[in-house]
Structure formats: structure tokens, C-alpha cells
Amino acid sequence: MAKGELFENLREYRTALSQQERETAVKGLIQNARIAGKYFYSLKETCAILHCSRDELQTILHQFRLDAVLFLGVYRIPWYDLAGFILDDHDDTLQEDLNEYLQEIIRRNRSLPGINAD
């Protein structure tokens, strides 16, 4: 096992979740919340559920695509945010469209006469 990697065989965890795997994962999260009272997941458990590495999860957290709660220096992922992330349409371009619109506004304002961008 390479140092810093979460799983021994990363190839089986790198594949994207299929629609059936997503539904099964969400049903499991809901069942754990209802029956077992498990409301928060560690980073390692979240990586196993999402089939991603810790670096990929860290990127997801830094891009604010998934929320985390800090309990006494340890990050935990709430079950409802994890379920929402799994069910979210990854082909949705709303965020990219918003960023492009904001950049267009900035470009337009810089081109107005009498305004210095310096």
C-alpha cells in the first residue's frame, strides 16, 4: 500500500458511481440515520461511500460541493449533505454559468470609459 493512499487497490474505487449504486448508497445512508442513529461520517467512510481518494474528497470539500462539520479537530460529513451530493446531477453547469456571468460583468465594467482598473 502506497504511503498516503486510503485503499490498497485504488482501481476499483476510482470508477464513478452508477445510478443503481447511487440509489443504494442513499438508501443505506437514510437507513443508518433512521435505525442506527448514524448522522455523521468520517472522511475515510465518506471516501469509501463515494469511491474516491482522500485527495479527491479534499478537493470536493475545498470547492464547497460538500459540507463538513469540525468536531474537536476532526471533520465529519453529515448524512443529509452526503446523500444530496450523491443524488446531485454532476452534469449541472449552474456554478460554471454563474462564474462565467460574473467574469463577464467584471470585463464589461473594466471597459467603461472613465473607470481605471489599476
MMTF fields as JSON, N, C-alpha, C and O atoms, coordinates in Angstrom:
{
  "mmtfVersion": "1.0.0",
  "mmtfProducer": "UNKNOWN",
  "numBonds": 471,
  "numAtoms": 472,
  "numGroups": 118,
  "numChains": 1,
  "numModels": 1,
  "chainsPerModel": [1],
  "groupsPerChain": [118],
  "chainIdList": ["A"],
  "bondAtomList": [4, 2, 8, 6, 12, 10, 16, 14, 20, 18, 24, 22, 28, 26, 32, 30, 36, 34, 40, 38, 44, 42, 48, 46, 52, 50, 56, 54, 60, 58, 64, 62, 68, 66, 72, 70, 76, 74, 80, 78, 84, 82, 88, 86, 92, 90, 96, 94, 100, 98, 104, 102, 108, 106, 112, 110, 116, 114, 120, 118, 124, 122, 128, 126, 132, 130, 136, 134, 140, 138, 144, 142, 148, 146, 152, 150, 156, 154, 160, 158, 164, 162, 168, 166, 172, 170, 176, 174, 180, 178, 184, 182, 188, 186, 192, 190, 196, 194, 200, 198, 204, 202, 208, 206, 212, 210, 216, 214, 220, 218, 224, 222, 228, 226, 232, 230, 236, 234, 240, 238, 244, 242, 248, 246, 252, 250, 256, 254, 260, 258, 264, 262, 268, 266, 272, 270, 276, 274, 280, 278, 284, 282, 288, 286, 292, 290, 296, 294, 300, 298, 304, 302, 308, 306, 312, 310, 316, 314, 320, 318, 324, 322, 328, 326, 332, 330, 336, 334, 340, 338, 344, 342, 348, 346, 352, 350, 356, 354, 360, 358, 364, 362, 368, 366, 372, 370, 376, 374, 380, 378, 384, 382, 388, 386, 392, 390, 396, 394, 400, 398, 404, 402, 408, 406, 412, 410, 416, 414, 420, 418, 424, 422, 428, 426, 432, 430, 436, 434, 440, 438, 444, 442, 448, 446, 452, 450, 456, 454, 460, 458, 464, 462, 468, 466],
  "bondOrderList": [1, 1, 1, 1, 1, 1, 1, 1, 1, 1, 1, 1, 1, 1, 1, 1, 1, 1, 1, 1, 1, 1, 1, 1, 1, 1, 1, 1, 1, 1, 1, 1, 1, 1, 1, 1, 1, 1, 1, 1, 1, 1, 1, 1, 1, 1, 1, 1, 1, 1, 1, 1, 1, 1, 1, 1, 1, 1, 1, 1, 1, 1, 1, 1, 1, 1, 1, 1, 1, 1, 1, 1, 1, 1, 1, 1, 1, 1, 1, 1, 1, 1, 1, 1, 1, 1, 1, 1, 1, 1, 1, 1, 1, 1, 1, 1, 1, 1, 1, 1, 1, 1, 1, 1, 1, 1, 1, 1, 1, 1, 1, 1, 1, 1, 1, 1, 1],
  "groupList": [{"groupName": "MET", "atomNameList": ["N", "CA", "C", "O"], "elementList": ["N", "C", "C", "O"], "formalChargeList": [0, 0, 0, 0], "bondAtomList": [1, 0, 2, 1, 3, 2], "bondOrderList": [1, 1, 2], "singleLetterCode": "M", "chemCompType": "L-PEPTIDE LINKING"}, {"groupName": "ALA", "atomNameList": ["N", "CA", "C", "O"], "elementList": ["N", "C", "C", "O"], "formalChargeList": [0, 0, 0, 0], "bondAtomList": [1, 0, 2, 1, 3, 2], "bondOrderList": [1, 1, 2], "singleLetterCode": "A", "chemCompType": "L-PEPTIDE LINKING"}, {"groupName": "LYS", "atomNameList": ["N", "CA", "C", "O"], "elementList": ["N", "C", "C", "O"], "formalChargeList": [0, 0, 0, 0], "bondAtomList": [1, 0, 2, 1, 3, 2], "bondOrderList": [1, 1, 2], "singleLetterCode": "K", "chemCompType": "L-PEPTIDE LINKING"}, {"groupName": "GLY", "atomNameList": ["N", "CA", "C", "O"], "elementList": ["N", "C", "C", "O"], "formalChargeList": [0, 0, 0, 0], "bondAtomList": [1, 0, 2, 1, 3, 2], "bondOrderList": [1, 1, 2], "singleLetterCode": "G", "chemCompType": "PEPTIDE LINKING"}, {"groupName": "GLU", "atomNameList": ["N", "CA", "C", "O"], "elementList": ["N", "C", "C", "O"], "formalChargeList": [0, 0, 0, 0], "bondAtomList": [1, 0, 2, 1, 3, 2], "bondOrderList": [1, 1, 2], "singleLetterCode": "E", "chemCompType": "L-PEPTIDE LINKING"}, {"groupName": "LEU", "atomNameList": ["N", "CA", "C", "O"], "elementList": ["N", "C", "C", "O"], "formalChargeList": [0, 0, 0, 0], "bondAtomList": [1, 0, 2, 1, 3, 2], "bondOrderList": [1, 1, 2], "singleLetterCode": "L", "chemCompType": "L-PEPTIDE LINKING"}, {"groupName": "PHE", "atomNameList": ["N", "CA", "C", "O"], "elementList": ["N", "C", "C", "O"], "formalChargeList": [0, 0, 0, 0], "bondAtomList": [1, 0, 2, 1, 3, 2], "bondOrderList": [1, 1, 2], "singleLetterCode": "F", "chemCompType": "L-PEPTIDE LINKING"}, {"groupName": "ASN", "atomNameList": ["N", "CA", "C", "O"], "elementList": ["N", "C", "C", "O"], "formalChargeList": [0, 0, 0, 0], "bondAtomList": [1, 0, 2, 1, 3, 2], "bondOrderList": [1, 1, 2], "singleLetterCode": "N", "chemCompType": "L-PEPTIDE LINKING"}, {"groupName": "ARG", "atomNameList": ["N", "CA", "C", "O"], "elementList": ["N", "C", "C", "O"], "formalChargeList": [0, 0, 0, 0], "bondAtomList": [1, 0, 2, 1, 3, 2], "bondOrderList": [1, 1, 2], "singleLetterCode": "R", "chemCompType": "L-PEPTIDE LINKING"}, {"groupName": "TYR", "atomNameList": ["N", "CA", "C", "O"], "elementList": ["N", "C", "C", "O"], "formalChargeList": [0, 0, 0, 0], "bondAtomList": [1, 0, 2, 1, 3, 2], "bondOrderList": [1, 1, 2], "singleLetterCode": "Y", "chemCompType": "L-PEPTIDE LINKING"}, {"groupName": "THR", "atomNameList": ["N", "CA", "C", "O"], "elementList": ["N", "C", "C", "O"], "formalChargeList": [0, 0, 0, 0], "bondAtomList": [1, 0, 2, 1, 3, 2], "bondOrderList": [1, 1, 2], "singleLetterCode": "T", "chemCompType": "L-PEPTIDE LINKING"}, {"groupName": "SER", "atomNameList": ["N", "CA", "C", "O"], "elementList": ["N", "C", "C", "O"], "formalChargeList": [0, 0, 0, 0], "bondAtomList": [1, 0, 2, 1, 3, 2], "bondOrderList": [1, 1, 2], "singleLetterCode": "S", "chemCompType": "L-PEPTIDE LINKING"}, {"groupName": "GLN", "atomNameList": ["N", "CA", "C", "O"], "elementList": ["N", "C", "C", "O"], "formalChargeList": [0, 0, 0, 0], "bondAtomList": [1, 0, 2, 1, 3, 2], "bondOrderList": [1, 1, 2], "singleLetterCode": "Q", "chemCompType": "L-PEPTIDE LINKING"}, {"groupName": "VAL", "atomNameList": ["N", "CA", "C", "O"], "elementList": ["N", "C", "C", "O"], "formalChargeList": [0, 0, 0, 0], "bondAtomList": [1, 0, 2, 1, 3, 2], "bondOrderList": [1, 1, 2], "singleLetterCode": "V", "chemCompType": "L-PEPTIDE LINKING"}, {"groupName": "ILE", "atomNameList": ["N", "CA", "C", "O"], "elementList": ["N", "C", "C", "O"], "formalChargeList": [0, 0, 0, 0], "bondAtomList": [1, 0, 2, 1, 3, 2], "bondOrderList": [1, 1, 2], "singleLetterCode": "I", "chemCompType": "L-PEPTIDE LINKING"}, {"groupName": "CYS", "atomNameList": ["N", "CA", "C", "O"], "elementList": ["N", "C", "C", "O"], "formalChargeList": [0, 0, 0, 0], "bondAtomList": [1, 0, 2, 1, 3, 2], "bondOrderList": [1, 1, 2], "singleLetterCode": "C", "chemCompType": "L-PEPTIDE LINKING"}, {"groupName": "HIS", "atomNameList": ["N", "CA", "C", "O"], "elementList": ["N", "C", "C", "O"], "formalChargeList": [0, 0, 0, 0], "bondAtomList": [1, 0, 2, 1, 3, 2], "bondOrderList": [1, 1, 2], "singleLetterCode": "H", "chemCompType": "L-PEPTIDE LINKING"}, {"groupName": "ASP", "atomNameList": ["N", "CA", "C", "O"], "elementList": ["N", "C", "C", "O"], "formalChargeList": [0, 0, 0, 0], "bondAtomList": [1, 0, 2, 1, 3, 2], "bondOrderList": [1, 1, 2], "singleLetterCode": "D", "chemCompType": "L-PEPTIDE LINKING"}, {"groupName": "PRO", "atomNameList": ["N", "CA", "C", "O"], "elementList": ["N", "C", "C", "O"], "formalChargeList": [0, 0, 0, 0], "bondAtomList": [1, 0, 2, 1, 3, 2], "bondOrderList": [1, 1, 2], "singleLetterCode": "P", "chemCompType": "L-PEPTIDE LINKING"}, {"groupName": "TRP", "atomNameList": ["N", "CA", "C", "O"], "elementList": ["N", "C", "C", "O"], "formalChargeList": [0, 0, 0, 0], "bondAtomList": [1, 0, 2, 1, 3, 2], "bondOrderList": [1, 1, 2], "singleLetterCode": "W", "chemCompType": "L-PEPTIDE LINKING"}],
  "groupTypeList": [0, 1, 2, 3, 4, 5, 6, 4, 7, 5, 8, 4, 9, 8, 10, 1, 5, 11, 12, 12, 4, 8, 4, 10, 1, 13, 2, 3, 5, 14, 12, 7, 1, 8, 14, 1, 3, 2, 9, 6, 9, 11, 5, 2, 4, 10, 15, 1, 14, 5, 16, 15, 11, 8, 17, 4, 5, 12, 10, 14, 5, 16, 12, 6, 8, 5, 17, 1, 13, 5, 6, 5, 3, 13, 9, 8, 14, 18, 19, 9, 17, 5, 1, 3, 6, 14, 5, 17, 17, 16, 17, 17, 10, 5, 12, 4, 17, 5, 7, 4, 9, 5, 12, 4, 14, 14, 8, 8, 7, 8, 11, 5, 18, 3, 14, 7, 1, 17],
  "groupIdList": [1, 2, 3, 4, 5, 6, 7, 8, 9, 10, 11, 12, 13, 14, 15, 16, 17, 18, 19, 20, 21, 22, 23, 24, 25, 26, 27, 28, 29, 30, 31, 32, 33, 34, 35, 36, 37, 38, 39, 40, 41, 42, 43, 44, 45, 46, 47, 48, 49, 50, 51, 52, 53, 54, 55, 56, 57, 58, 59, 60, 61, 62, 63, 64, 65, 66, 67, 68, 69, 70, 71, 72, 73, 74, 75, 76, 77, 78, 79, 80, 81, 82, 83, 84, 85, 86, 87, 88, 89, 90, 91, 92, 93, 94, 95, 96, 97, 98, 99, 100, 101, 102, 103, 104, 105, 106, 107, 108, 109, 110, 111, 112, 113, 114, 115, 116, 117, 118],
  "secStructList": [7, 7, 6, 6, 7, 1, 7, 1, 7, 6, 2, 2, 2, 2, 1, 7, 7, 7, 2, 2, 2, 2, 2, 2, 2, 2, 2, 2, 2, 2, 2, 0, 0, 0, 0, 0, 7, 7, 7, 3, 3, 7, 2, 2, 2, 2, 2, 2, 2, 2, 6, 7, 7, 2, 2, 2, 2, 2, 2, 2, 2, 2, 6, 6, 1, 1, 7, 7, 3, 3, 3, 6, 6, 3, 3, 3, 3, 3, 2, 2, 2, 2, 2, 2, 2, 2, 2, 1, 7, 6, 6, 7, 7, 2, 2, 2, 2, 2, 2, 2, 2, 2, 2, 2, 2, 2, 2, 2, 2, 2, 6, 1, 6, 6, 7, 7, 7, 7],
  "xCoordList": [0.846, 0.0, 0.888, 1.764, 0.664, 1.459, 1.166, 0.042, 2.175, 2.001, 1.06, 1.206, 0.117, -0.822, -2.065, -2.973, -2.133, -3.319, -4.255, -3.819, -5.539, -6.548, -6.777, -6.959, -6.773, -7.081, -5.904, -5.121, -5.792, -4.7, -4.866, -3.932, -6.048, -6.299, -7.194, -8.411, -6.585, -7.346, -8.199, -9.159, -7.872, -8.606, -10.086, -10.917, -10.431, -11.842, -12.588, -13.819, -11.885, -12.54, -12.554, -13.19, -11.879, -11.806, -12.987, -13.239, -13.711, -14.83, -15.954, -16.185, -16.645, -17.769, -18.932, -19.088, -19.735, -20.889, -21.951, -22.278, -22.484, -23.591, -24.868, -24.881, -25.934, -27.203, -27.717, -28.228, -27.588, -28.052, -27.209, -27.747, -25.897, -25.029, -25.349, -25.29, -25.683, -26.075, -27.335, -27.396, -28.34, -29.598, -29.384, -29.953, -28.571, -28.28, -27.541, -27.843, -26.574, -25.816, -26.722, -26.612, -27.61, -28.516, -29.495, -29.778, -30.012, -30.911, -30.192, -30.773, -28.923, -28.137, -27.912, -27.978, -27.646, -27.457, -28.732, -28.688, -29.869, -31.147, -31.472, -31.943, -31.219, -31.496, -30.594, -31.057, -29.32, -28.419, -28.847, -28.716, -29.352, -29.803, -31.06, -31.191, -31.983, -33.241, -33.066, -33.504, -32.433, -32.385, -31.192, -31.347, -30.007, -28.799, -28.447, -27.598, -29.076, -28.768, -27.399, -26.786, -26.913, -25.606, -25.837, -26.307, -25.501, -25.774, -24.545, -24.677, -23.358, -22.121, -21.172, -21.144, -20.397, -19.45, -18.055, -17.88, -17.061, -15.675, -15.234, -15.931, -14.076, -13.563, -13.272, -13.5, -12.774, -12.469, -13.743, -13.774, -14.789, -16.067, -16.669, -17.243, -16.535, -17.059, -16.319, -16.937, -15.006, -14.233, -14.685, -14.78, -14.961, -15.416, -16.789, -17.04, -17.673, -19.02, -18.963, -19.659, -18.137, -18.058, -17.103, -17.051, -16.346, -15.345, -14.323, -14.052, -13.765, -12.764, -11.613, -11.726, -10.515, -9.371, -9.563, -10.48, -8.688, -8.777, -8.454, -9.016, -7.559, -7.237, -8.441, -8.72, -9.157, -10.351, -11.422, -12.101, -11.574, -12.545, -12.145, -12.998, -10.857, -10.38, -10.691, -11.067, -10.534, -10.865, -12.351, -12.739, -13.184, -14.639, -15.003, -15.855, -14.369, -14.649, -14.184, -14.884, -13.011, -12.489, -13.275, -13.268, -13.954, -14.791, -16.209, -17.075, -16.447, -17.744, -18.859, -20.015, -18.521, -19.542, -20.126, -21.184, -19.433, -19.874, -19.547, -18.456, -20.486, -20.276, -19.642, -19.841, -18.882, -18.267, -18.4, -18.473, -18.43, -18.534, -17.273, -16.821, -16.711, -15.497, -15.874, -16.352, -15.649, -15.888, -14.547, -13.889, -14.133, -12.903, -11.713, -10.94, -11.568, -10.436, -10.593, -9.657, -11.754, -11.99, -13.166, -14.23, -12.966, -14.039, -15.01, -14.612, -16.297, -17.371, -18.296, -18.525, -18.826, -19.733, -21.146, -21.381, -22.104, -23.49, -24.11, -23.809, -24.974, -25.559, -26.408, -26.418, -27.125, -28.018, -27.239, -27.681, -26.084, -25.25, -24.615, -24.488, -24.219, -23.634, -24.665, -24.353, -25.891, -26.963, -27.276, -27.47, -27.329, -27.581, -26.478, -26.75, -25.231, -24.109, -24.171, -23.887, -24.541, -24.625, -25.741, -25.575, -26.873, -28.013, -27.901, -28.65, -26.974, -26.828, -26.399, -25.611, -26.926, -26.571, -25.206, -25.065, -24.208, -22.854, -22.691, -21.685, -23.663, -23.614, -24.242, -24.293, -24.718, -25.328, -24.243, -23.217, -24.474, -23.461, -23.841, -23.338, -24.711, -25.159, -23.997, -23.913, -23.102, -21.976, -21.052, -20.596, -20.778, -19.917, -20.577, -19.911, -21.888, -22.606, -22.571, -22.409, -22.724, -22.659, -21.276, -21.16, -20.229, -18.865, -18.593, -17.962, -19.068, -18.884, -19.625, -19.106, -20.833, -21.613, -20.906, -20.84, -20.382, -19.677, -18.414, -18.101, -17.692, -16.498, -16.866, -16.13, -18.01, -18.47, -18.806, -18.509, -19.421, -19.731, -18.444, -18.363, -17.452, -16.171, -15.521, -15.007, -15.54, -14.949, -15.684, -15.063, -17.017, -17.813, -17.521, -17.399, -17.41, -17.157, -15.768, -15.573, -14.815, -13.463, -13.405, -12.553, -14.294, -14.235, -15.007, -15.004, -15.662, -16.399, -15.428, -14.403, -15.748, -14.846, -14.844, -15.876, -13.69, -13.571, -13.311, -13.149, -13.266, -13.0, -11.621, -11.34, -10.769, -9.431, -9.424, -9.889, -8.9, -8.828, -7.574, -7.403, -6.694, -5.424, -5.63, -4.665],
  "yCoordList": [-1.178, 0.0, 1.238, 1.38, 2.121, 3.34, 4.267, 4.329, 4.966, 5.871, 7.016, 7.615, 7.31, 8.387, 7.976, 8.789, 6.735, 6.275, 5.579, 4.965, 5.682, 5.151, 3.662, 2.927, 3.206, 1.819, 1.17, 1.842, -0.156, -0.873, -0.875, -0.535, -1.255, -1.318, -0.146, -0.2, 0.907, 2.121, 1.996, 2.75, 1.065, 0.966, 0.701, 1.249, -0.117, -0.422, 0.717, 0.707, 1.686, 2.819, 4.071, 5.059, 4.056, 5.23, 5.332, 6.405, 4.248, 4.3, 5.139, 5.133, 5.856, 6.682, 5.79, 4.676, 6.286, 5.517, 5.452, 6.457, 4.246, 4.108, 4.601, 4.857, 4.732, 5.209, 4.261, 4.709, 2.961, 1.98, 2.051, 1.949, 2.223, 2.351, 3.624, 3.631, 4.688, 5.932, 5.724, 6.118, 5.104, 4.869, 3.959, 4.197, 2.92, 2.006, 2.725, 2.516, 3.573, 4.311, 5.26, 5.36, 5.953, 6.894, 6.144, 6.59, 5.017, 4.216, 3.747, 3.736, 3.357, 2.95, 4.094, 3.897, 5.291, 6.463, 6.784, 7.062, 6.742, 7.04, 5.986, 6.307, 4.729, 3.644, 3.758, 3.554, 4.079, 4.255, 5.426, 5.363, 6.483, 7.638, 7.297, 7.679, 6.581, 6.244, 5.191, 5.381, 4.093, 2.944, 3.014, 2.873, 3.232, 3.18, 4.522, 4.574, 5.59, 6.901, 7.415, 8.197, 6.982, 7.442, 8.659, 8.54, 9.831, 11.081, 11.704, 12.58, 11.273, 11.844, 10.727, 9.657, 10.994, 10.023, 10.624, 11.814, 9.788, 10.25, 10.42, 10.005, 11.031, 11.23, 9.894, 9.741, 8.933, 7.615, 6.9, 6.294, 6.963, 6.351, 7.035, 6.377, 8.359, 9.106, 8.731, 8.592, 8.568, 8.14, 6.763, 6.522, 5.869, 4.529, 4.584, 3.855, 5.428, 5.541, 6.153, 5.697, 7.183, 7.896, 7.254, 7.67, 6.244, 5.592, 6.606, 6.682, 7.377, 8.37, 8.337, 7.735, 8.982, 9.064, 10.236, 11.044, 10.306, 11.416, 12.751, 13.785, 12.721, 13.959, 14.457, 15.656, 13.539, 13.93, 14.471, 15.446, 13.842, 14.323, 15.7, 16.568, 15.9, 17.207, 18.289, 19.405, 17.954, 18.899, 19.218, 20.376, 18.201, 18.397, 19.313, 20.191, 19.115, 19.948, 21.389, 22.329, 21.566, 22.918, 23.678, 24.909, 22.965, 23.621, 23.86, 24.312, 23.563, 23.749, 22.963, 23.385, 21.828, 20.974, 20.031, 19.44, 19.894, 19.029, 19.731, 20.278, 19.715, 20.381, 19.421, 18.208, 19.982, 19.212, 19.998, 21.227, 19.264, 19.868, 19.495, 18.352, 20.445, 20.202, 19.957, 20.859, 18.707, 18.334, 18.07, 17.079, 18.936, 18.757, 18.404, 17.502, 19.103, 18.9, 17.781, 17.503, 17.13, 16.033, 16.404, 16.788, 16.287, 16.608, 15.446, 14.284, 15.787, 14.808, 15.334, 16.539, 14.415, 14.763, 14.376, 13.206, 15.312, 14.974, 14.076, 14.208, 13.167, 12.191, 12.862, 12.42, 13.934, 14.569, 15.303, 15.348, 15.881, 16.514, 15.472, 15.68, 14.352, 13.271, 12.689, 12.424, 12.491, 11.976, 12.972, 12.573, 14.246, 15.266, 15.331, 15.533, 15.161, 15.175, 13.978, 14.106, 12.82, 11.615, 11.748, 11.35, 12.302, 12.427, 13.618, 13.705, 14.535, 15.742, 15.38, 14.458, 16.116, 15.917, 16.555, 17.776, 15.733, 16.245, 16.938, 17.609, 16.787, 17.469, 18.857, 19.572, 19.238, 20.553, 21.624, 21.553, 22.601, 23.633, 24.972, 26.011, 24.964, 26.216, 27.017, 28.225, 26.361, 27.064, 27.652, 28.788, 26.876, 27.38, 28.551, 29.526, 28.455, 29.553, 30.821, 31.922, 30.663, 31.813, 32.453, 33.675, 31.635, 32.177, 32.902, 33.959, 32.335, 32.978, 34.314, 35.287, 34.36, 35.597, 36.673, 37.833, 36.285, 37.252, 37.769, 38.956, 36.892, 37.332, 38.293, 39.238, 38.047, 38.934, 40.325, 41.336, 40.372, 41.659, 42.416, 43.625, 41.716, 42.355, 42.901, 44.02, 42.11, 42.569, 43.787, 44.72, 43.768, 44.888, 46.162, 47.239, 46.043, 47.22, 47.795, 49.004, 46.958, 47.456, 48.223, 49.095, 47.907, 48.548, 49.869, 50.535, 50.257, 51.52, 52.697, 52.65, 53.754, 54.914, 55.625, 55.734, 56.095, 56.85, 55.991, 56.526, 54.679, 53.795, 53.187, 52.558, 53.381, 52.799, 51.519, 51.492, 50.465, 49.183, 49.068, 48.081, 50.062, 49.999, 50.117, 50.083],
  "zCoordList": [0.0, 0.0, 0.0, 0.854, -0.948, -1.057, 0.12, 0.618, 0.54, 1.672, 1.293, 0.228, 2.146, 1.908, 1.155, 0.983, 0.699, -0.01, 0.962, 1.936, 0.687, 1.586, 1.376, 2.346, 0.14, -0.168, -0.886, -1.557, -0.733, -1.377, -2.892, -3.618, -3.376, -4.806, -5.185, -5.008, -5.706, -5.998, -7.254, -7.417, -8.145, -9.401, -9.186, -9.911, -8.217, -8.003, -7.321, -7.29, -6.781, -6.129, -7.0, -6.634, -8.125, -8.994, -9.95, -10.498, -10.161, -11.099, -10.509, -9.3, -11.377, -10.923, -10.502, -11.004, -9.588, -9.122, -10.212, -10.841, -10.424, -11.369, -10.694, -9.489, -11.47, -10.914, -9.837, -8.81, -10.059, -9.075, -7.801, -6.699, -7.944, -6.775, -5.993, -4.763, -6.699, -6.02, -5.193, -4.028, -5.8, -5.084, -3.883, -2.817, -4.044, -2.941, -1.817, -0.642, -2.172, -1.159, -0.382, 0.84, -1.079, -0.41, 0.485, 1.597, 0.021, 0.864, 2.12, 3.205, 1.976, 3.138, 4.111, 5.324, 3.59, 4.457, 5.229, 6.427, 4.531, 5.185, 6.228, 7.318, 5.893, 6.84, 8.068, 9.191, 7.872, 9.015, 9.89, 11.113, 9.287, 10.069, 10.855, 12.018, 10.226, 10.902, 11.984, 13.119, 11.639, 12.546, 13.497, 14.71, 12.942, 13.762, 14.399, 15.289, 13.967, 14.529, 14.117, 14.843, 12.954, 12.463, 11.581, 10.45, 12.111, 11.418, 10.777, 9.922, 11.168, 10.645, 10.227, 10.834, 9.179, 8.653, 8.651, 8.392, 8.943, 8.911, 7.461, 6.535, 7.279, 5.926, 5.251, 4.05, 6.01, 5.452, 5.013, 3.942, 5.826, 5.457, 4.233, 3.365, 4.17, 3.028, 1.751, 0.695, 1.838, 0.668, 0.192, -1.012, 1.119, 0.743, 0.084, -0.876, 0.578, 0.008, -1.385, -2.291, -1.563, -2.84, -3.841, -4.999, -3.407, -4.257, -4.762, -5.96, -3.846, -4.232, -3.233, -2.165, -3.584, -2.683, -1.718, -1.87, -0.735, 0.222, -0.446, -0.086, -1.407, -2.133, -2.915, -2.935, -3.558, -4.303, -3.362, -3.686, -2.2, -1.218, -0.701, -0.512, -0.473, -0.01, -1.041, -0.684, -2.321, -3.391, -3.387, -3.544, -3.211, -3.157, -1.993, -2.136, -0.851, 0.321, 0.099, 0.475, -0.508, -0.737, -1.791, -1.796, -2.684, -3.687, -3.168, -3.918, -1.9, -1.242, -1.925, -1.907, -2.524, -3.117, -2.077, -2.288, -0.955, 0.131, 1.44, 1.6, 2.374, 3.659, 4.654, 4.587, 5.567, 6.642, 7.937, 7.933, 9.044, 10.367, 11.136, 11.072, 11.854, 12.625, 14.083, 14.772, 14.55, 15.944, 16.605, 16.29, 17.513, 18.281, 17.394, 17.716, 16.297, 15.408, 14.392, 13.642, 14.347, 13.406, 12.514, 13.0, 11.206, 10.271, 10.154, 10.075, 10.145, 9.944, 8.857, 8.75, 8.052, 6.963, 7.379, 7.679, 7.411, 7.754, 6.684, 5.497, 7.116, 6.191, 5.122, 3.974, 5.488, 4.516, 3.43, 2.283, 3.773, 2.751, 1.84, 0.634, 2.431, 1.642, 0.677, -0.484, 1.157, 0.294, -0.819, -1.968, -0.496, -1.505, -2.544, -3.727, -2.112, -3.049, -3.992, -5.183, -3.462, -4.295, -5.319, -6.472, -4.911, -5.814, -6.76, -7.733, -6.487, -7.299, -8.714, -8.922, -9.675, -11.075, -11.323, -11.254, -11.609, -11.805, -13.151, -13.38, -14.042, -15.331, -15.259, -16.26, -14.078, -13.904, -14.02, -13.344, -14.869, -15.119, -14.495, -14.92, -13.506, -12.907, -12.33, -12.549, -11.6, -10.988, -12.054, -11.928, -13.1, -14.168, -14.886, -15.237, -15.105, -15.756, -14.904, -15.43, -13.591, -12.692, -12.726, -12.814, -12.656, -12.699, -14.009, -14.019, -15.113, -16.412, -16.474, -17.02, -15.917, -15.893, -15.063, -15.471, -13.907, -13.057, -13.738, -13.644, -14.416, -15.147, -16.273, -16.554, -16.919, -17.988, -17.436, -18.073, -16.262, -15.622, -15.306, -15.526, -14.798, -14.47, -15.733, -15.734, -16.821, -18.084, -18.634, -19.144, -18.526, -19.023, -18.237, -18.82, -16.916, -16.076, -16.315, -16.193, -16.65, -16.918, -18.231, -18.404, -19.145, -20.457, -20.509, -21.544, -19.425, -19.417, -19.403, -18.723, -20.151, -20.172, -18.82, -18.157, -18.435, -17.198, -15.972, -14.875, -16.129, -14.984, -15.172, -16.192, -14.185, -14.232, -13.423, -12.284, -14.012, -13.32, -12.47, -11.756, -12.535, -11.807, -10.342, -9.579]
}
